[in-house]
Amino acid sequence: MDTPSAAIRGSEFDFQQTVTALAGTEPDEELALELLEESIDAWRDGRLGAARTALLRMYFASGRDETFIRDAFEAMVEENAWLLIAETLYMSERANAIELTANMQAYIHQVLYMAAADPQSKNLFEKNQKTPIFSAAAIRYDILNGDSSNSKDDLAEILNDPEKLKQFPEARLLEGELFLNLGDKRRAMGIFEEIMEDEATPEWIW
């Protein structure tokens, strides 16, 4: 049987091959904790392929335990490793971890928005460019990486559509960030104040 490490070719990650290699893995919380640390170390070193494999191994070693996964996410947040959370949730369209997202919509918006600032998030956003929930975060990713040719128009499309803005309230946060980066602190602060005064704004934004 192929070993999990065989699923890495350079920095690439082969989801299906790794799943096949891990089939039948017995739950082992101690191993899962070691793999959590291994994934964070690999991410910190810029070895995203290794981090992805460690994440998937961690998921199986945890016995797919939701409490463990949530605790792992908290550990990742402490390291500012938002990309690892996003990778865990969106390893594949058929990844079982996605089942955890059913009642976590606001949290996922936060995860993706924060992950957009990670220099290693290119593959995540490229492979999920047609996934609706990525819309606002993808705009942030493009802007932060210098590809703003259509990004500002895409952002304006959300901001000018009440229904889309309701779905992606983080678009206003991104608007404020843009004005702040452009040196218009007064306008940015005005937007941030409006966000904080709006009771409908998700807590993570303010």
mmCIF file of C-alpha atoms in Angstrom:
data_model
loop_
_atom_site.group_PDB
_atom_site.id
_atom_site.type_symbol
_atom_site.label_atom_id
_atom_site.label_comp_id
_atom_site.label_asym_id
_atom_site.label_seq_id
_atom_site.Cartn_x
_atom_site.Cartn_y
_atom_site.Cartn_z
ATOM 1 C CA MET A 1 0.000 0.000 0.000
ATOM 2 C CA ASP A 2 1.207 3.520 -0.747
ATOM 3 C CA THR A 3 2.334 5.504 2.277
ATOM 4 C CA PRO A 4 0.962 9.017 2.915
ATOM 5 C CA SER A 5 4.331 10.507 2.018
ATOM 6 C CA ALA A 6 4.022 8.976 -1.437
ATOM 7 C CA ALA A 7 1.131 11.339 -2.061
ATOM 8 C CA ILE A 8 3.509 14.309 -2.151
ATOM 9 C CA ARG A 9 5.310 15.133 -5.340
ATOM 10 C CA GLY A 10 7.435 18.170 -4.661
ATOM 11 C CA SER A 11 5.049 20.663 -3.094
ATOM 12 C CA GLU A 12 1.972 19.132 -4.717
ATOM 13 C CA PHE A 13 -0.733 17.310 -2.833
ATOM 14 C CA ASP A 14 -2.631 14.326 -4.226
ATOM 15 C CA PHE A 15 -5.857 14.166 -2.208
ATOM 16 C CA GLN A 16 -7.234 10.906 -3.567
ATOM 17 C CA GLN A 17 -3.935 9.052 -3.317
ATOM 18 C CA THR A 18 -3.512 10.182 0.281
ATOM 19 C CA VAL A 19 -7.084 9.157 1.187
ATOM 20 C CA THR A 20 -6.451 5.725 -0.315
ATOM 21 C CA ALA A 21 -3.213 5.386 1.654
ATOM 22 C CA LEU A 22 -4.978 6.330 4.882
ATOM 23 C CA ALA A 23 -7.975 4.038 4.482
ATOM 24 C CA GLY A 24 -8.506 2.013 7.639
ATOM 25 C CA THR A 25 -6.449 4.277 9.891
ATOM 26 C CA GLU A 26 -7.218 3.572 13.549
ATOM 27 C CA PRO A 27 -8.055 6.611 15.745
ATOM 28 C CA ASP A 28 -5.031 7.758 17.751
ATOM 29 C CA GLU A 29 -5.418 11.102 19.522
ATOM 30 C CA GLU A 30 -1.737 11.324 20.492
ATOM 31 C CA LEU A 31 -0.730 10.819 16.875
ATOM 32 C CA ALA A 32 -3.362 13.327 15.768
ATOM 33 C CA LEU A 33 -1.858 15.948 18.087
ATOM 34 C CA GLU A 34 1.614 15.247 16.714
ATOM 35 C CA LEU A 35 0.293 15.625 13.173
ATOM 36 C CA LEU A 36 -1.383 18.908 14.084
ATOM 37 C CA GLU A 37 1.971 20.249 15.234
ATOM 38 C CA GLU A 38 3.634 18.797 12.146
ATOM 39 C CA SER A 39 1.153 20.537 9.832
ATOM 40 C CA ILE A 40 1.701 23.895 11.525
ATOM 41 C CA ASP A 41 5.495 23.502 11.380
ATOM 42 C CA ALA A 42 5.347 22.590 7.688
ATOM 43 C CA TRP A 43 3.083 25.551 6.933
ATOM 44 C CA ARG A 44 5.394 27.873 8.860
ATOM 45 C CA ASP A 45 8.336 26.580 6.778
ATOM 46 C CA GLY A 46 6.461 27.166 3.516
ATOM 47 C CA ARG A 47 5.990 23.433 2.794
ATOM 48 C CA LEU A 48 2.286 23.503 2.058
ATOM 49 C CA GLY A 49 2.217 20.092 0.365
ATOM 50 C CA ALA A 50 3.579 18.480 3.525
ATOM 51 C CA ALA A 51 1.179 20.529 5.639
ATOM 52 C CA ARG A 52 -1.808 19.294 3.621
ATOM 53 C CA THR A 53 -0.782 15.672 3.996
ATOM 54 C CA ALA A 54 -0.270 16.097 7.746
ATOM 55 C CA LEU A 55 -3.711 17.716 7.987
ATOM 56 C CA LEU A 56 -5.417 14.830 6.253
ATOM 57 C CA ARG A 57 -3.526 12.287 8.342
ATOM 58 C CA MET A 58 -4.534 14.260 11.446
ATOM 59 C CA TYR A 59 -8.168 14.170 10.354
ATOM 60 C CA PHE A 60 -8.157 10.384 10.026
ATOM 61 C CA ALA A 61 -6.043 9.836 13.173
ATOM 62 C CA SER A 62 -8.536 11.896 15.185
ATOM 63 C CA GLY A 63 -11.259 9.475 14.193
ATOM 64 C CA ARG A 64 -12.914 12.416 12.411
ATOM 65 C CA ASP A 65 -13.877 13.692 15.846
ATOM 66 C CA GLU A 66 -15.603 17.069 15.579
ATOM 67 C CA THR A 67 -14.470 18.245 19.023
ATOM 68 C CA PHE A 68 -10.848 17.438 18.202
ATOM 69 C CA ILE A 69 -11.087 19.228 14.850
ATOM 70 C CA ARG A 70 -12.557 22.344 16.462
ATOM 71 C CA ASP A 71 -9.783 22.345 19.084
ATOM 72 C CA ALA A 72 -7.248 21.925 16.283
ATOM 73 C CA PHE A 73 -8.741 24.940 14.543
ATOM 74 C CA GLU A 74 -8.287 26.997 17.716
ATOM 75 C CA ALA A 75 -4.637 25.970 17.845
ATOM 76 C CA MET A 76 -4.243 27.054 14.212
ATOM 77 C CA VAL A 77 -5.835 30.426 14.949
ATOM 78 C CA GLU A 78 -3.340 30.980 17.770
ATOM 79 C CA GLU A 79 -0.584 30.528 15.177
ATOM 80 C CA ASN A 80 -2.421 32.744 12.654
ATOM 81 C CA ALA A 81 -2.546 29.670 10.423
ATOM 82 C CA TRP A 82 -5.980 30.441 8.964
ATOM 83 C CA LEU A 83 -4.943 28.843 5.692
ATOM 84 C CA LEU A 84 -4.615 25.461 7.410
ATOM 85 C CA ILE A 85 -8.206 25.688 8.627
ATOM 86 C CA ALA A 86 -9.379 26.517 5.129
ATOM 87 C CA GLU A 87 -7.301 23.666 3.711
ATOM 88 C CA THR A 88 -8.838 21.264 6.223
ATOM 89 C CA LEU A 89 -12.345 22.312 5.238
ATOM 90 C CA TYR A 90 -11.733 22.391 1.502
ATOM 91 C CA MET A 91 -9.177 19.680 0.778
ATOM 92 C CA SER A 92 -11.584 18.263 -1.796
ATOM 93 C CA GLU A 93 -15.161 18.737 -2.892
ATOM 94 C CA ARG A 94 -15.803 15.347 -1.316
ATOM 95 C CA ALA A 95 -13.688 15.793 1.833
ATOM 96 C CA ASN A 96 -15.595 14.550 4.870
ATOM 97 C CA ALA A 97 -14.341 17.515 6.861
ATOM 98 C CA ILE A 98 -16.712 19.706 4.871
ATOM 99 C CA GLU A 99 -19.559 18.150 6.851
ATOM 100 C CA LEU A 100 -18.418 20.259 9.796
ATOM 101 C CA THR A 101 -19.326 23.438 7.962
ATOM 102 C CA ALA A 102 -23.102 23.030 7.863
ATOM 103 C CA ASN A 103 -23.757 25.444 10.750
ATOM 104 C CA MET A 104 -20.533 27.419 10.523
ATOM 105 C CA GLN A 105 -21.241 29.873 7.721
ATOM 106 C CA ALA A 106 -20.058 33.021 9.547
ATOM 107 C CA TYR A 107 -16.960 31.207 10.756
ATOM 108 C CA ILE A 108 -16.109 30.038 7.242
ATOM 109 C CA HIS A 109 -16.412 33.601 5.948
ATOM 110 C CA GLN A 110 -13.915 34.658 8.617
ATOM 111 C CA VAL A 111 -11.543 31.783 7.865
ATOM 112 C CA LEU A 112 -11.466 32.481 4.140
ATOM 113 C CA TYR A 113 -11.133 36.247 4.613
ATOM 114 C CA MET A 114 -8.147 35.792 6.918
ATOM 115 C CA ALA A 115 -6.601 33.055 4.759
ATOM 116 C CA ALA A 116 -6.626 35.445 1.801
ATOM 117 C CA ALA A 117 -3.726 37.327 3.411
ATOM 118 C CA ASP A 118 -1.543 34.203 3.472
ATOM 119 C CA PRO A 119 1.098 34.190 0.690
ATOM 120 C CA GLN A 120 0.652 30.410 0.375
ATOM 121 C CA SER A 121 -3.081 30.560 -0.334
ATOM 122 C CA LYS A 122 -2.826 30.783 -4.138
ATOM 123 C CA ASN A 123 -3.812 27.166 -4.791
ATOM 124 C CA LEU A 124 -6.737 27.339 -2.358
ATOM 125 C CA PHE A 125 -8.304 30.289 -4.154
ATOM 126 C CA GLU A 126 -7.518 29.046 -7.647
ATOM 127 C CA LYS A 127 -9.158 25.648 -7.132
ATOM 128 C CA ASN A 128 -12.191 27.190 -5.419
ATOM 129 C CA GLN A 129 -12.703 30.193 -7.681
ATOM 130 C CA LYS A 130 -16.174 28.942 -8.648
ATOM 131 C CA THR A 131 -17.224 28.212 -5.058
ATOM 132 C CA PRO A 132 -19.707 30.992 -4.107
ATOM 133 C CA ILE A 133 -18.673 31.371 -0.463
ATOM 134 C CA PHE A 134 -15.151 32.313 -1.609
ATOM 135 C CA SER A 135 -16.338 35.423 -3.497
ATOM 136 C CA ALA A 136 -15.399 38.217 -1.086
ATOM 137 C CA ALA A 137 -12.268 36.527 0.227
ATOM 138 C CA ALA A 138 -11.107 35.906 -3.352
ATOM 139 C CA ILE A 139 -11.376 39.628 -4.054
ATOM 140 C CA ARG A 140 -9.220 40.314 -0.996
ATOM 141 C CA TYR A 141 -6.701 37.718 -2.171
ATOM 142 C CA ASP A 142 -6.470 39.329 -5.615
ATOM 143 C CA ILE A 143 -6.090 42.832 -4.201
ATOM 144 C CA LEU A 144 -3.426 41.826 -1.687
ATOM 145 C CA ASN A 145 -1.506 40.084 -4.463
ATOM 146 C CA GLY A 146 -1.576 43.030 -6.834
ATOM 147 C CA ASP A 147 -4.259 41.747 -9.206
ATOM 148 C CA SER A 148 -6.774 44.549 -8.817
ATOM 149 C CA SER A 149 -7.764 44.919 -12.484
ATOM 150 C CA ASN A 150 -11.261 43.550 -11.924
ATOM 151 C CA SER A 151 -11.230 43.201 -8.146
ATOM 152 C CA LYS A 152 -12.492 46.685 -7.353
ATOM 153 C CA ASP A 153 -15.370 46.259 -9.795
ATOM 154 C CA ASP A 154 -16.191 42.880 -8.248
ATOM 155 C CA LEU A 155 -16.168 44.469 -4.799
ATOM 156 C CA ALA A 156 -18.415 47.310 -5.964
ATOM 157 C CA GLU A 157 -20.841 44.737 -7.367
ATOM 158 C CA ILE A 158 -21.246 43.243 -3.893
ATOM 159 C CA LEU A 159 -21.409 46.595 -2.102
ATOM 160 C CA ASN A 160 -24.107 47.908 -4.453
ATOM 161 C CA ASP A 161 -26.308 44.828 -4.166
ATOM 162 C CA PRO A 162 -28.173 44.638 -0.797
ATOM 163 C CA GLU A 163 -28.709 40.895 -1.104
ATOM 164 C CA LYS A 164 -25.072 40.163 -1.907
ATOM 165 C CA LEU A 165 -23.901 42.520 0.830
ATOM 166 C CA LYS A 166 -26.115 40.700 3.306
ATOM 167 C CA GLN A 167 -24.463 37.469 2.239
ATOM 168 C CA PHE A 168 -20.942 38.946 2.310
ATOM 169 C CA PRO A 169 -20.840 41.614 5.061
ATOM 170 C CA GLU A 170 -17.052 41.331 5.069
ATOM 171 C CA ALA A 171 -17.098 43.270 1.790
ATOM 172 C CA ARG A 172 -17.515 46.460 3.827
ATOM 173 C CA LEU A 173 -14.487 45.542 5.906
ATOM 174 C CA LEU A 174 -12.506 45.071 2.719
ATOM 175 C CA GLU A 175 -13.734 48.437 1.441
ATOM 176 C CA GLY A 176 -12.439 50.068 4.624
ATOM 177 C CA GLU A 177 -9.106 48.293 4.266
ATOM 178 C CA LEU A 178 -8.801 49.552 0.707
ATOM 179 C CA PHE A 179 -9.324 53.180 1.687
ATOM 180 C CA LEU A 180 -6.894 52.742 4.573
ATOM 181 C CA ASN A 181 -4.256 51.382 2.189
ATOM 182 C CA LEU A 182 -4.918 54.289 -0.173
ATOM 183 C CA GLY A 183 -4.157 56.696 2.659
ATOM 184 C CA ASP A 184 -7.753 57.889 3.094
ATOM 185 C CA LYS A 185 -7.886 57.226 6.830
ATOM 186 C CA ARG A 186 -10.895 59.468 7.364
ATOM 187 C CA ARG A 187 -13.093 57.583 4.916
ATOM 188 C CA ALA A 188 -11.807 54.224 6.164
ATOM 189 C CA MET A 189 -12.623 55.086 9.777
ATOM 190 C CA GLY A 190 -16.097 56.197 8.697
ATOM 191 C CA ILE A 191 -16.700 52.767 7.163
ATOM 192 C CA PHE A 192 -15.342 50.978 10.221
ATOM 193 C CA GLU A 193 -17.631 53.016 12.488
ATOM 194 C CA GLU A 194 -20.645 52.124 10.346
ATOM 195 C CA ILE A 195 -19.680 48.460 10.589
ATOM 196 C CA MET A 196 -19.467 48.583 14.384
ATOM 197 C CA GLU A 197 -22.803 50.411 14.681
ATOM 198 C CA ASP A 198 -24.612 47.875 12.502
ATOM 199 C CA GLU A 199 -26.114 45.219 14.775
ATOM 200 C CA ALA A 200 -26.334 42.816 11.836
ATOM 201 C CA THR A 201 -22.541 42.779 11.469
ATOM 202 C CA PRO A 202 -21.036 39.407 12.453
ATOM 203 C CA GLU A 203 -18.937 39.667 15.622
ATOM 204 C CA TRP A 204 -15.728 38.552 13.920
ATOM 205 C CA ILE A 205 -15.736 41.624 11.676
ATOM 206 C CA TRP A 206 -15.741 44.175 14.469
#
